[in-house]
PDB file of N, CA and C in Angstrom:
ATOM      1  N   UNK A1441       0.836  -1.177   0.000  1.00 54.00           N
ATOM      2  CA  UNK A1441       0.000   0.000   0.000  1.00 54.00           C
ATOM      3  C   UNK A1441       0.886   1.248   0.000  1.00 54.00           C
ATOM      4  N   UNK A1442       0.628   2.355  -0.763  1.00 59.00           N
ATOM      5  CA  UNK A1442       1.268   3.393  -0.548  1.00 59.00           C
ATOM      6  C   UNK A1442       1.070   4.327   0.065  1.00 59.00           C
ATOM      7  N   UNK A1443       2.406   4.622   1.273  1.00 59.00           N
ATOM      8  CA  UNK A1443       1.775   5.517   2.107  1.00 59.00           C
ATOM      9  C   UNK A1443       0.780   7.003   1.686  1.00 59.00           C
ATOM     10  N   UNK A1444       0.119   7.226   2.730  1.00 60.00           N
ATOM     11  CA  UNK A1444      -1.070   8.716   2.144  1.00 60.00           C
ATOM     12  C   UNK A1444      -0.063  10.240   1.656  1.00 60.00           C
ATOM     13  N   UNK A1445       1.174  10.135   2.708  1.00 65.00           N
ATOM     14  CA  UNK A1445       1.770  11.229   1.974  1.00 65.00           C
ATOM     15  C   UNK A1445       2.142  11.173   0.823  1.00 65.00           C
ATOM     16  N   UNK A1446       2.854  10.016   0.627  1.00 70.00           N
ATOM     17  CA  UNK A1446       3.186   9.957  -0.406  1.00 70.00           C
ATOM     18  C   UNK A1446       2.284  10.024  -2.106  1.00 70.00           C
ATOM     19  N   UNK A1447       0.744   9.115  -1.586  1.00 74.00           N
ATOM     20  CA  UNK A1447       0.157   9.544  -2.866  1.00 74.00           C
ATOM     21  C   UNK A1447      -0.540  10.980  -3.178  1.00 74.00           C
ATOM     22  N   UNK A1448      -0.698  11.737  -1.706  1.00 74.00           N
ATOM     23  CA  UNK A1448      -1.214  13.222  -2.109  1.00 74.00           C
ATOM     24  C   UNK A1448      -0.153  13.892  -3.365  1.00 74.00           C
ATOM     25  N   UNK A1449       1.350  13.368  -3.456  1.00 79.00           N
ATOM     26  CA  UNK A1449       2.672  14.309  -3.435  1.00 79.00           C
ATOM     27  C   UNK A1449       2.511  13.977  -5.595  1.00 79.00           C
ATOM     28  N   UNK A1450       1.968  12.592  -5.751  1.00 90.00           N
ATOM     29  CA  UNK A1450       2.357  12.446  -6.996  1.00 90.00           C
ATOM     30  C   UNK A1450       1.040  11.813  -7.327  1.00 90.00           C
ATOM     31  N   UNK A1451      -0.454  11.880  -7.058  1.00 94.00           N
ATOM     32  CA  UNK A1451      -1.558  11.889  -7.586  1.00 94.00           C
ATOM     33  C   UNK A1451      -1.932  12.444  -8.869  1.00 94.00           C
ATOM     34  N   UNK A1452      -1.922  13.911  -8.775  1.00 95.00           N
ATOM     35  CA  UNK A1452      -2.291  14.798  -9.835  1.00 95.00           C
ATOM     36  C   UNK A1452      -1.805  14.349 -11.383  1.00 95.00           C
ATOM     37  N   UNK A1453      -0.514  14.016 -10.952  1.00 96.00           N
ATOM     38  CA  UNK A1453       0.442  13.731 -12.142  1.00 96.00           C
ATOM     39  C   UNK A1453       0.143  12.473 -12.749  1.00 96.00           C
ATOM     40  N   UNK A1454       0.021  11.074 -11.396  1.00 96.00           N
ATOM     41  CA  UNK A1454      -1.070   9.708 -12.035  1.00 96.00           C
ATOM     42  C   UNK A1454      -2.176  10.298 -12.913  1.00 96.00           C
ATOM     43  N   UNK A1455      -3.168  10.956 -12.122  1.00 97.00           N
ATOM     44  CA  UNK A1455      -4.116  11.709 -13.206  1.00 97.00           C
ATOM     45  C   UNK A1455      -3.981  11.535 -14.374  1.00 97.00           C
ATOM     46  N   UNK A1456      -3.239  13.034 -14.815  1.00 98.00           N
ATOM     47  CA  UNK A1456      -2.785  13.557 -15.755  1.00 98.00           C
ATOM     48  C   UNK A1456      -1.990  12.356 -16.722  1.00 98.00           C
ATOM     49  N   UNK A1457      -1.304  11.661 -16.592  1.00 98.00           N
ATOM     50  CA  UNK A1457      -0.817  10.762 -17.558  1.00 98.00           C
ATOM     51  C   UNK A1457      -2.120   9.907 -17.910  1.00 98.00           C
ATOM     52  N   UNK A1458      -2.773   9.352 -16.870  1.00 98.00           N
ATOM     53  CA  UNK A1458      -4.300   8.277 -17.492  1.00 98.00           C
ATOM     54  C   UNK A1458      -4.799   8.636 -17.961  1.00 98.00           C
ATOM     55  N   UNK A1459      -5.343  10.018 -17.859  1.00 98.00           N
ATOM     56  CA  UNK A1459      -6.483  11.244 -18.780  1.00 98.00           C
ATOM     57  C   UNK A1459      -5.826  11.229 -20.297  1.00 98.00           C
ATOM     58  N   UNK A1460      -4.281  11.139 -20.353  1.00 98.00           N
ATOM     59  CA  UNK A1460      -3.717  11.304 -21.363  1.00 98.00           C
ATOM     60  C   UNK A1460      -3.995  10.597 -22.423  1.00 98.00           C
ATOM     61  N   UNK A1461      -4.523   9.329 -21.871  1.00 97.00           N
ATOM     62  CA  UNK A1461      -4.593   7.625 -22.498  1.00 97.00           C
ATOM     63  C   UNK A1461      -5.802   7.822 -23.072  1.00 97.00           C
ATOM     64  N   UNK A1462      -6.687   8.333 -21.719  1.00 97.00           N
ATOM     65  CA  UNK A1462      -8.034   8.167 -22.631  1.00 97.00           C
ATOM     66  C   UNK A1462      -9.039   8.989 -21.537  1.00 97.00           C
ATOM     67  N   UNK A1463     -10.099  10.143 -21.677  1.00 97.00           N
ATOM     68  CA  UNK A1463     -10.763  10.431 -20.952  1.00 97.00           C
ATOM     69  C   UNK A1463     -11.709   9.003 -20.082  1.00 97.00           C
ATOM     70  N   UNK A1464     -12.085   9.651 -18.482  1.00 97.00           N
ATOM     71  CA  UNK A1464     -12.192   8.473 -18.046  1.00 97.00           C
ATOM     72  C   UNK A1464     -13.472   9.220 -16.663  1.00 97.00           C
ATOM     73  N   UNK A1465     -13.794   8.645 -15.967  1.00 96.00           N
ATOM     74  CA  UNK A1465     -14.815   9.169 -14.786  1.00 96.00           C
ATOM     75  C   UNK A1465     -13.572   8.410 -13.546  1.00 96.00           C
ATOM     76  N   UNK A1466     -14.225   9.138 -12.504  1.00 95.00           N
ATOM     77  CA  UNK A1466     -14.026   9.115 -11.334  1.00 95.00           C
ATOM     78  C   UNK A1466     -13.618   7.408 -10.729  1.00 95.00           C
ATOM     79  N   UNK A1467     -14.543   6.792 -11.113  1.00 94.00           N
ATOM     80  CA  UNK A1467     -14.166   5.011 -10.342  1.00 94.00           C
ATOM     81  C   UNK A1467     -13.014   4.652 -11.595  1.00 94.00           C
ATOM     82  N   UNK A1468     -13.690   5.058 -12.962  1.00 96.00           N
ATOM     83  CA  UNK A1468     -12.881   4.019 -13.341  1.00 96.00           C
ATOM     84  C   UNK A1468     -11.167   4.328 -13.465  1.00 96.00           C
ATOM     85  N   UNK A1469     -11.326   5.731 -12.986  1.00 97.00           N
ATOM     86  CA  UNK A1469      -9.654   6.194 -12.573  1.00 97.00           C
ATOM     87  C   UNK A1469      -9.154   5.515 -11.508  1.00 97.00           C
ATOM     88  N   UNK A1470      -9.879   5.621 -10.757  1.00 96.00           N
ATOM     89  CA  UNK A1470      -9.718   4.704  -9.472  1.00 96.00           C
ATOM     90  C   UNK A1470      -9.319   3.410  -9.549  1.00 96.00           C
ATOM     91  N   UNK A1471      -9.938   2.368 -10.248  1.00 96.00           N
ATOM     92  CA  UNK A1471      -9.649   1.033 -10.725  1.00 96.00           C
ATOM     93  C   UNK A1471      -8.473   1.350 -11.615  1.00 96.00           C
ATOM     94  N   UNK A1472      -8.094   2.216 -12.215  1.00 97.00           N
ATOM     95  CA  UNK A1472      -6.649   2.256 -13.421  1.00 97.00           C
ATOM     96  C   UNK A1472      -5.660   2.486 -12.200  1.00 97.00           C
ATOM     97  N   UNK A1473      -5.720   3.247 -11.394  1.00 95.00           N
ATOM     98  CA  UNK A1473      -4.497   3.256 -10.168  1.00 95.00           C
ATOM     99  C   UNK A1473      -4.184   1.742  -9.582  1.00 95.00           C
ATOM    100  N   UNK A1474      -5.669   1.096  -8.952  1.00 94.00           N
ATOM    101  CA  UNK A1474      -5.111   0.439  -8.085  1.00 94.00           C
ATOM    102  C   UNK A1474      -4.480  -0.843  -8.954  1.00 94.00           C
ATOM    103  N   UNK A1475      -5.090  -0.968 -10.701  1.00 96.00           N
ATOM    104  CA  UNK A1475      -4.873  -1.861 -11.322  1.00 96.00           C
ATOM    105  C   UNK A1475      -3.270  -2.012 -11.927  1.00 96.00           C
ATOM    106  N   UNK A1476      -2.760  -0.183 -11.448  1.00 94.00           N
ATOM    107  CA  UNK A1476      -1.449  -0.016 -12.063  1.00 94.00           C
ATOM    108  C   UNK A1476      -0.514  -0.406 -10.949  1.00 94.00           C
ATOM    109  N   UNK A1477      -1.075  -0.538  -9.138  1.00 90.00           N
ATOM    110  CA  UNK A1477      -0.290  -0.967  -8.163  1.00 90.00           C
ATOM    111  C   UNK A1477       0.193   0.179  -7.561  1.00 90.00           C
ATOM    112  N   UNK A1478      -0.113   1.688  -7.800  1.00 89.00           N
ATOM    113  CA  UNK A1478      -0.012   2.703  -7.388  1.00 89.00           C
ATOM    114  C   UNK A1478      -1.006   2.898  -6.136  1.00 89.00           C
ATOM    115  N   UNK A1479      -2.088   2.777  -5.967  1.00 86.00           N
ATOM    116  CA  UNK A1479      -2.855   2.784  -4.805  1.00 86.00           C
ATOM    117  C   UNK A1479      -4.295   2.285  -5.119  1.00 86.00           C
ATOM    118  N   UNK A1480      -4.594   2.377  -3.876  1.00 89.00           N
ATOM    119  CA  UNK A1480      -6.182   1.942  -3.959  1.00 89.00           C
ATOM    120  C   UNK A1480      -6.930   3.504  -2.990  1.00 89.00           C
ATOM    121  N   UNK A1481      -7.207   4.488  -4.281  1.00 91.00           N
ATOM    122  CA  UNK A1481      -7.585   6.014  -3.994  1.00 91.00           C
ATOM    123  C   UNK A1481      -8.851   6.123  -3.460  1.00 91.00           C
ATOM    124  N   UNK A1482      -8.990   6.722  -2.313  1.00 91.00           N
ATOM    125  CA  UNK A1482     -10.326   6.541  -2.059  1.00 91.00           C
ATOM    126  C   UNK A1482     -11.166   7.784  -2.120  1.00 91.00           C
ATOM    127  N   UNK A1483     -12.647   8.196  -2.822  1.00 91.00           N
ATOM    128  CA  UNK A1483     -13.313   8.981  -3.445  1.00 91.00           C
ATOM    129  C   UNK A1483     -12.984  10.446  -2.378  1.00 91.00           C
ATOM    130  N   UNK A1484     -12.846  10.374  -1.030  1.00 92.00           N
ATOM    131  CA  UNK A1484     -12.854  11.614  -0.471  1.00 92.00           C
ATOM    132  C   UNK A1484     -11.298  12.037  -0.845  1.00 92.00           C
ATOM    133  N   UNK A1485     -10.090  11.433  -1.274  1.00 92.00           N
ATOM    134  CA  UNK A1485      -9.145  11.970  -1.747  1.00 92.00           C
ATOM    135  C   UNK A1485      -9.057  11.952  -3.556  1.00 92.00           C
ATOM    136  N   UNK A1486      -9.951  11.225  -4.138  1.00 95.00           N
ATOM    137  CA  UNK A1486      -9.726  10.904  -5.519  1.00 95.00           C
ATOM    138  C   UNK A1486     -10.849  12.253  -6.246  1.00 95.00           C
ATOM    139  N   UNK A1487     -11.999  12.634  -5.820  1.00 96.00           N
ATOM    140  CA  UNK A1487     -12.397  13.706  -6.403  1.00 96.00           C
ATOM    141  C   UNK A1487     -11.998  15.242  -6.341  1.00 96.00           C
ATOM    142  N   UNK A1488     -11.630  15.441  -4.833  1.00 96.00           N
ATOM    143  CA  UNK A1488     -10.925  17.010  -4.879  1.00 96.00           C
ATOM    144  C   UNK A1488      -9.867  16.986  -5.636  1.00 96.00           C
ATOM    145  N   UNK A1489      -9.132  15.795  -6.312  1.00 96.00           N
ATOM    146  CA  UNK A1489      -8.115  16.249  -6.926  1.00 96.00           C
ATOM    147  C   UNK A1489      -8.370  16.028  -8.372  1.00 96.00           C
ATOM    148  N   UNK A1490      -9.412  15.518  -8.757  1.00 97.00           N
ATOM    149  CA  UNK A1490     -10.124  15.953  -9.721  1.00 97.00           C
ATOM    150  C   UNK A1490     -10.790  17.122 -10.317  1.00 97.00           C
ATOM    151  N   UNK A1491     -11.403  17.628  -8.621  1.00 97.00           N
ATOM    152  CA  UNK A1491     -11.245  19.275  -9.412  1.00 97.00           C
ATOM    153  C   UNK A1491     -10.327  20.006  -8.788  1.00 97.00           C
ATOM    154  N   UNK A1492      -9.494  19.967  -8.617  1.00 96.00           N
ATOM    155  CA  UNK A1492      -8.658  20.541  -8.433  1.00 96.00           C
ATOM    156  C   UNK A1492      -7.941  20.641  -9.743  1.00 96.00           C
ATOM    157  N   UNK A1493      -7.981  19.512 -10.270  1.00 98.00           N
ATOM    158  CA  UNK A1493      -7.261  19.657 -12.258  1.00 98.00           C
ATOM    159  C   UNK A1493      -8.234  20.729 -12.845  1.00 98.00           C
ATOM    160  N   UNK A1494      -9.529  20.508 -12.715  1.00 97.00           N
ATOM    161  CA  UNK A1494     -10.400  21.339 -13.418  1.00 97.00           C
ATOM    162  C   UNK A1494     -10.387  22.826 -12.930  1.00 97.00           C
ATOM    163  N   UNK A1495      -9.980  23.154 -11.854  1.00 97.00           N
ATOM    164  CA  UNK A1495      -9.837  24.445 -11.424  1.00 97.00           C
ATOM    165  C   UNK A1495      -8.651  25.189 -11.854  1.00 97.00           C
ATOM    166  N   UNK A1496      -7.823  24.264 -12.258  1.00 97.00           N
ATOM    167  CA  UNK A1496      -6.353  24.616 -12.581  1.00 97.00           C
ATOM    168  C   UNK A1496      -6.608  24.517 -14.570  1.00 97.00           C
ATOM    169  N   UNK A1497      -7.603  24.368 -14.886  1.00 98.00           N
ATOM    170  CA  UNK A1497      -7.620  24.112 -16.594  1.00 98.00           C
ATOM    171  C   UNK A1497      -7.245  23.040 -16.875  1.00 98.00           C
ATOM    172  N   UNK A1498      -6.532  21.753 -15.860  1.00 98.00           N
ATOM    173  CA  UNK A1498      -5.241  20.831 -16.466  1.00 98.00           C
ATOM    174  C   UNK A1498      -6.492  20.018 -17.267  1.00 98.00           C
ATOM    175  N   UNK A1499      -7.888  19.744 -16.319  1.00 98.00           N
ATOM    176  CA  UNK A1499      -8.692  18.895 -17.174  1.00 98.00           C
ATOM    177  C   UNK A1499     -10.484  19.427 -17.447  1.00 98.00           C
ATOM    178  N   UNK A1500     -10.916  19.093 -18.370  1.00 98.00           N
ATOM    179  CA  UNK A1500     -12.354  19.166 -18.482  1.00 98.00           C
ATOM    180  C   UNK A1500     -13.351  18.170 -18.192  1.00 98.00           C
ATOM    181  N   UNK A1501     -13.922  18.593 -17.919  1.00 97.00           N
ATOM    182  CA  UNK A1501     -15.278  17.927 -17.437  1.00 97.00           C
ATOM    183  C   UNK A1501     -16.408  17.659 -18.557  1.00 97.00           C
ATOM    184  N   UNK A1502     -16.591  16.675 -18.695  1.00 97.00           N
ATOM    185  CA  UNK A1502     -18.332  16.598 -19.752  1.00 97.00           C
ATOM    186  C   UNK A1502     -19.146  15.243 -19.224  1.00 97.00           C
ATOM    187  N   UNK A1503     -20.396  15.147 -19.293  1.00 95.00           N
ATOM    188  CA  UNK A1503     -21.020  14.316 -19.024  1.00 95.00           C
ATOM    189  C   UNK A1503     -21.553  13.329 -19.909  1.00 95.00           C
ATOM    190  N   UNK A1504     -20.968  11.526 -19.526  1.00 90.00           N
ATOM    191  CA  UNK A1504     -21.763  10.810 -20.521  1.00 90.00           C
ATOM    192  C   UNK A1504     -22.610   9.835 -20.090  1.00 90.00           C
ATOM    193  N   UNK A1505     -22.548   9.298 -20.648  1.00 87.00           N
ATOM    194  CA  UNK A1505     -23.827   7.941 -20.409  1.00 87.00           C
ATOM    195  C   UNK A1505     -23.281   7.091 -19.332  1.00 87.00           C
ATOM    196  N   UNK A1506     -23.844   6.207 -18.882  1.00 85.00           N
ATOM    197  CA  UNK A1506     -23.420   4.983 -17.779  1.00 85.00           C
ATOM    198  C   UNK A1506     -24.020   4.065 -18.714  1.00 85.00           C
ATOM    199  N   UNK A1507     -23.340   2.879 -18.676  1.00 84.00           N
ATOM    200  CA  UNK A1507     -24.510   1.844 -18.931  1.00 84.00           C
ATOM    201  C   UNK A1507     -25.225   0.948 -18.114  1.00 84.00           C
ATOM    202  N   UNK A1508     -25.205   1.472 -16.788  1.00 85.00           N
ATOM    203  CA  UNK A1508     -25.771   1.591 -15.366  1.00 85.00           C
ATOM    204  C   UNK A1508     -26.157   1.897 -14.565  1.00 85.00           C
ATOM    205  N   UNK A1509     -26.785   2.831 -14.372  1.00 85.00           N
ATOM    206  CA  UNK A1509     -27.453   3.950 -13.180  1.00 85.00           C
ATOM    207  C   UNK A1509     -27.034   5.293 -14.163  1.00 85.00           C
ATOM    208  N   UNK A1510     -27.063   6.282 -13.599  1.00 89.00           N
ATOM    209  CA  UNK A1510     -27.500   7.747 -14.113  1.00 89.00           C
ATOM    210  C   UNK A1510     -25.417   7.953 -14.880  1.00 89.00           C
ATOM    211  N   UNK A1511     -25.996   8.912 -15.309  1.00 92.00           N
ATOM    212  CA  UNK A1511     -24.642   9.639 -15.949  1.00 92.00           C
ATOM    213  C   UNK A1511     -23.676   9.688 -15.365  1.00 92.00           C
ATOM    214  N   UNK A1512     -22.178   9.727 -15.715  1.00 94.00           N
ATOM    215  CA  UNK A1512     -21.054   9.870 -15.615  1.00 94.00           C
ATOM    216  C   UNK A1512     -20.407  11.337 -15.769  1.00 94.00           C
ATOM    217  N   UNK A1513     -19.413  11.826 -14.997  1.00 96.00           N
ATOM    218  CA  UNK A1513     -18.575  13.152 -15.440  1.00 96.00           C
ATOM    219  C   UNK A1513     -17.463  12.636 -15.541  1.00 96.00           C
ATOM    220  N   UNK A1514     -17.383  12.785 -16.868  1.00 97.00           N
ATOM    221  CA  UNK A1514     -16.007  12.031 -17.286  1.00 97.00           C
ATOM    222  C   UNK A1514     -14.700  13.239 -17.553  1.00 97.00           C
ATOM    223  N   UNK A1515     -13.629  13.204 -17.216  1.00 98.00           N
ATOM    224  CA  UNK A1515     -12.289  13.901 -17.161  1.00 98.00           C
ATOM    225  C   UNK A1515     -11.553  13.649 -18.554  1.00 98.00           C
ATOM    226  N   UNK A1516     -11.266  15.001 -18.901  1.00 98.00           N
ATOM    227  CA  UNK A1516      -9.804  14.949 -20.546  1.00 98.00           C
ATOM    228  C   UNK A1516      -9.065  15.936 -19.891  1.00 98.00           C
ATOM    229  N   UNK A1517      -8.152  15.586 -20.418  1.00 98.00           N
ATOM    230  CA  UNK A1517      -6.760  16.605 -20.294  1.00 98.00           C
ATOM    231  C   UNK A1517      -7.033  17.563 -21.081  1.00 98.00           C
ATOM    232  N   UNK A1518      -6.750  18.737 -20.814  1.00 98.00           N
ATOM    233  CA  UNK A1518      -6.333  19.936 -21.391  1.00 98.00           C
ATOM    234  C   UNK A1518      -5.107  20.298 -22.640  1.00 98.00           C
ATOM    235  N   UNK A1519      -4.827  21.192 -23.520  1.00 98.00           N
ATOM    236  CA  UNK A1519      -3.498  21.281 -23.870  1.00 98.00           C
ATOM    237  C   UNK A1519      -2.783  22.053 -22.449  1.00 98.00           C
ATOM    238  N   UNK A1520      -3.391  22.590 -21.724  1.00 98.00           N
ATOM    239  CA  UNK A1520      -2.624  23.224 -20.524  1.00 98.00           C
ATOM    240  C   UNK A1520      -1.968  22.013 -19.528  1.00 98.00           C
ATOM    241  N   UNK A1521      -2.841  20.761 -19.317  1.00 98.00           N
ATOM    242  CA  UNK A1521      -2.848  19.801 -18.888  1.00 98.00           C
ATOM    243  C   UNK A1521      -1.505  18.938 -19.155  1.00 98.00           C
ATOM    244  N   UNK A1522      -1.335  18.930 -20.830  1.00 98.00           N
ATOM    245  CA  UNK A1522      -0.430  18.105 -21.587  1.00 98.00           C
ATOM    246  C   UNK A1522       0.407  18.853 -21.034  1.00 98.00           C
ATOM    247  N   UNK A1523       0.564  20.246 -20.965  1.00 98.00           N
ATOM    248  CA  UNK A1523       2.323  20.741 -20.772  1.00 98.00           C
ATOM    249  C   UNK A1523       2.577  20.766 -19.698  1.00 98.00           C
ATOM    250  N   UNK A1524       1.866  20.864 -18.510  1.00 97.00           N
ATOM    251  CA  UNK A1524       2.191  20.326 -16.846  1.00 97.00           C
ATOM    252  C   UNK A1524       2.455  18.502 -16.724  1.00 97.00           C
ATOM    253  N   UNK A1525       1.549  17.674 -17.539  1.00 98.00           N
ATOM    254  CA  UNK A1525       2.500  16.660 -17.509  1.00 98.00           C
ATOM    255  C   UNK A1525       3.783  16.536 -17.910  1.00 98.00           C
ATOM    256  N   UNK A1526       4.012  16.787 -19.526  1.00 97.00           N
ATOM    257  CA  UNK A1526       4.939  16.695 -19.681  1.00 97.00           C
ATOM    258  C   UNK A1526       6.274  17.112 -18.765  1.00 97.00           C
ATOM    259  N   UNK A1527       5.928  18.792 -18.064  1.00 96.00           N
ATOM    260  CA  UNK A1527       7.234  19.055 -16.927  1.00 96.00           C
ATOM    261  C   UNK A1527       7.189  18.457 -15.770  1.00 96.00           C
ATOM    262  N   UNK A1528       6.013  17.885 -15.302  1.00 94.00           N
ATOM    263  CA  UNK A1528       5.885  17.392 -14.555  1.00 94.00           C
ATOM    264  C   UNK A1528       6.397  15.819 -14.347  1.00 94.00           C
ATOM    265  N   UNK A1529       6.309  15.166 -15.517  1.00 96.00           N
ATOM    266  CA  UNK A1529       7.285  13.835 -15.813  1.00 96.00           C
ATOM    267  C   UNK A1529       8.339  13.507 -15.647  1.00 96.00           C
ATOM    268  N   UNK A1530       9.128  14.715 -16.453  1.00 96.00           N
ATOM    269  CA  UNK A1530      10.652  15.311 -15.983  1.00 96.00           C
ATOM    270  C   UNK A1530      11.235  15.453 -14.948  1.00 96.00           C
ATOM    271  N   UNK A1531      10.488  16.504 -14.077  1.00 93.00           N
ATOM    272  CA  UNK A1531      10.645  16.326 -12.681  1.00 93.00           C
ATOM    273  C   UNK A1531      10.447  15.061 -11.890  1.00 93.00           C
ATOM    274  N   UNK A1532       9.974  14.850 -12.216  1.00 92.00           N
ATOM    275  CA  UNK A1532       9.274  13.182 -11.569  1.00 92.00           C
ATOM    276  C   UNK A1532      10.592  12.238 -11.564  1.00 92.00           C
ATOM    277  N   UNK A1533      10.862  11.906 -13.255  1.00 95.00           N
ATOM    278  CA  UNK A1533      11.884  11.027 -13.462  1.00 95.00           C
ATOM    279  C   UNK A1533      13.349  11.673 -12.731  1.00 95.00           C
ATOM    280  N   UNK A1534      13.931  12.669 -12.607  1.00 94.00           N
ATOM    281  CA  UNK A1534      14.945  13.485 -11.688  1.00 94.00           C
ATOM    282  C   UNK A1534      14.759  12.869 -10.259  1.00 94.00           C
ATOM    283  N   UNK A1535      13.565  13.154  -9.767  1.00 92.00           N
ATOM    284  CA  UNK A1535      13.262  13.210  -8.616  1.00 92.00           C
ATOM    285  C   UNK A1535      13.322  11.570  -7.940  1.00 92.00           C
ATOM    286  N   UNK A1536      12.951  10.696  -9.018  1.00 91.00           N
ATOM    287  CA  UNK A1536      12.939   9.099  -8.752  1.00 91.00           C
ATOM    288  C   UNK A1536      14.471   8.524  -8.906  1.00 91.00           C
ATOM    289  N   UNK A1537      14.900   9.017 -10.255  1.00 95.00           N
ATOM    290  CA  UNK A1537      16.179   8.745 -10.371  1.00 95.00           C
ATOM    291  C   UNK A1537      17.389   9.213  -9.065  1.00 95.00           C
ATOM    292  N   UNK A1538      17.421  10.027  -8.125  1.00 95.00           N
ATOM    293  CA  UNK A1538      17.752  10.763  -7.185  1.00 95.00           C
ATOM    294  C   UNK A1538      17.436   9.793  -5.984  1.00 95.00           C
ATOM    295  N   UNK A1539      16.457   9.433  -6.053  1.00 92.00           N
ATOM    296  CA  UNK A1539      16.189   8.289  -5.027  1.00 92.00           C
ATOM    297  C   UNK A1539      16.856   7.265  -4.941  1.00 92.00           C
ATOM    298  N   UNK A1540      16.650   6.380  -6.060  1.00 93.00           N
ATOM    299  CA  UNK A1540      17.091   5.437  -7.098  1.00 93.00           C
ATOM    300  C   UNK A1540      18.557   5.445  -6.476  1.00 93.00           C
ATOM    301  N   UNK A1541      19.268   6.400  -6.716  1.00 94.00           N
ATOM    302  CA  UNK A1541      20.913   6.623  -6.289  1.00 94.00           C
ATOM    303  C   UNK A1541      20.826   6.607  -4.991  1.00 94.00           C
ATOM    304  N   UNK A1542      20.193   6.880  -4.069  1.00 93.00           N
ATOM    305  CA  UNK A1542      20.432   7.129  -2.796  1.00 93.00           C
ATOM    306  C   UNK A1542      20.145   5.644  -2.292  1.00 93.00           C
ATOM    307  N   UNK A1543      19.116   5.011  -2.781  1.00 92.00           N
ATOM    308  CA  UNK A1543      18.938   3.700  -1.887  1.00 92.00           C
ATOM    309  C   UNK A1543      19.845   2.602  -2.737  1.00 92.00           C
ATOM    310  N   UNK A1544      20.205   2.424  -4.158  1.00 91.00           N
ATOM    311  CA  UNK A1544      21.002   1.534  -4.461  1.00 91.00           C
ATOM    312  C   UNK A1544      21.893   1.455  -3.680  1.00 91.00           C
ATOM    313  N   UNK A1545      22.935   1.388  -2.162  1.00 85.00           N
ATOM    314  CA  UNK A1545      23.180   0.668  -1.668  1.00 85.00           C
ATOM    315  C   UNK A1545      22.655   0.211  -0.229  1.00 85.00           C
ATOM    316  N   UNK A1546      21.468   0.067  -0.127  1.00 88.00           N
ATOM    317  CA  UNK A1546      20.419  -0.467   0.803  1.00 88.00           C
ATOM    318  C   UNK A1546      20.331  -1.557   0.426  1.00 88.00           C
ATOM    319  N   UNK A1547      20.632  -2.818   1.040  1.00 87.00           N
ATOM    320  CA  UNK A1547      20.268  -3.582   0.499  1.00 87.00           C
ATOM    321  C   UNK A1547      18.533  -4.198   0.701  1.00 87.00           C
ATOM    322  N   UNK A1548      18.253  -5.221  -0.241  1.00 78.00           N
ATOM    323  CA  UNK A1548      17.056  -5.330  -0.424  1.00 78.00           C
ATOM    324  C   UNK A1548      17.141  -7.097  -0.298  1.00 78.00           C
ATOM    325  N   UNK A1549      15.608  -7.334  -0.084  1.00 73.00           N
ATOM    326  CA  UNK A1549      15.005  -8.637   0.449  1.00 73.00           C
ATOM    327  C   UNK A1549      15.021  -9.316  -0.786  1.00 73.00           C
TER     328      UNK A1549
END
């Protein structure tokens, strides 16, 4: 499980790369995290940061069909969206790679 600080710190950016793939709603982002082994997000932390993209432009909002109970608000990335991932990736990969160096001599199980 990944700790909670840790997924507040690099959520937005999970987001933002899945939105990239393919616009999506709220659960089934949820199921793409926990299916990617990144977390299992739960709705009182997985929607404010949903709009929180939308408040920031990174994503839009439109409503579609369910093929189950009432409508969906489904999430796309922005072009504003695309260019905060993209720097945001960068940073990311720096920031992992940096790690990466620091624990390669820890040893491991």
């Amino acid at each position: 499980m990944t700790p909670r600080p840790w997924l507040h710190g690099f959520l937005d950016l999970c987001l933002l790369a899945m939105l990239r793939e393919r616009a999506d709603y709220g659960y089934g982002l949820s199921q793409r995290l926990a299916a990617a082994g990144v977390a299992e997000v739960p709705g009182g932390t997985l929607y404010p940061a949903l709009l929180r993209l939308e408040e920031q432009g990174l994503a839009t909002p439109s409503w579609g069909p369910s093929e189950s109970g009432p409508r969906r608000k489904y999430y796309a990335i922005t072009g504003a969206g695309l260019d905060v991932l993209e720097q945001q990736a960068g940073d990311w990969r720096r920031f992992r790679d940096g790690v990466d160096s620091l624990l390669s001599a820890v040893p491991h199980e």
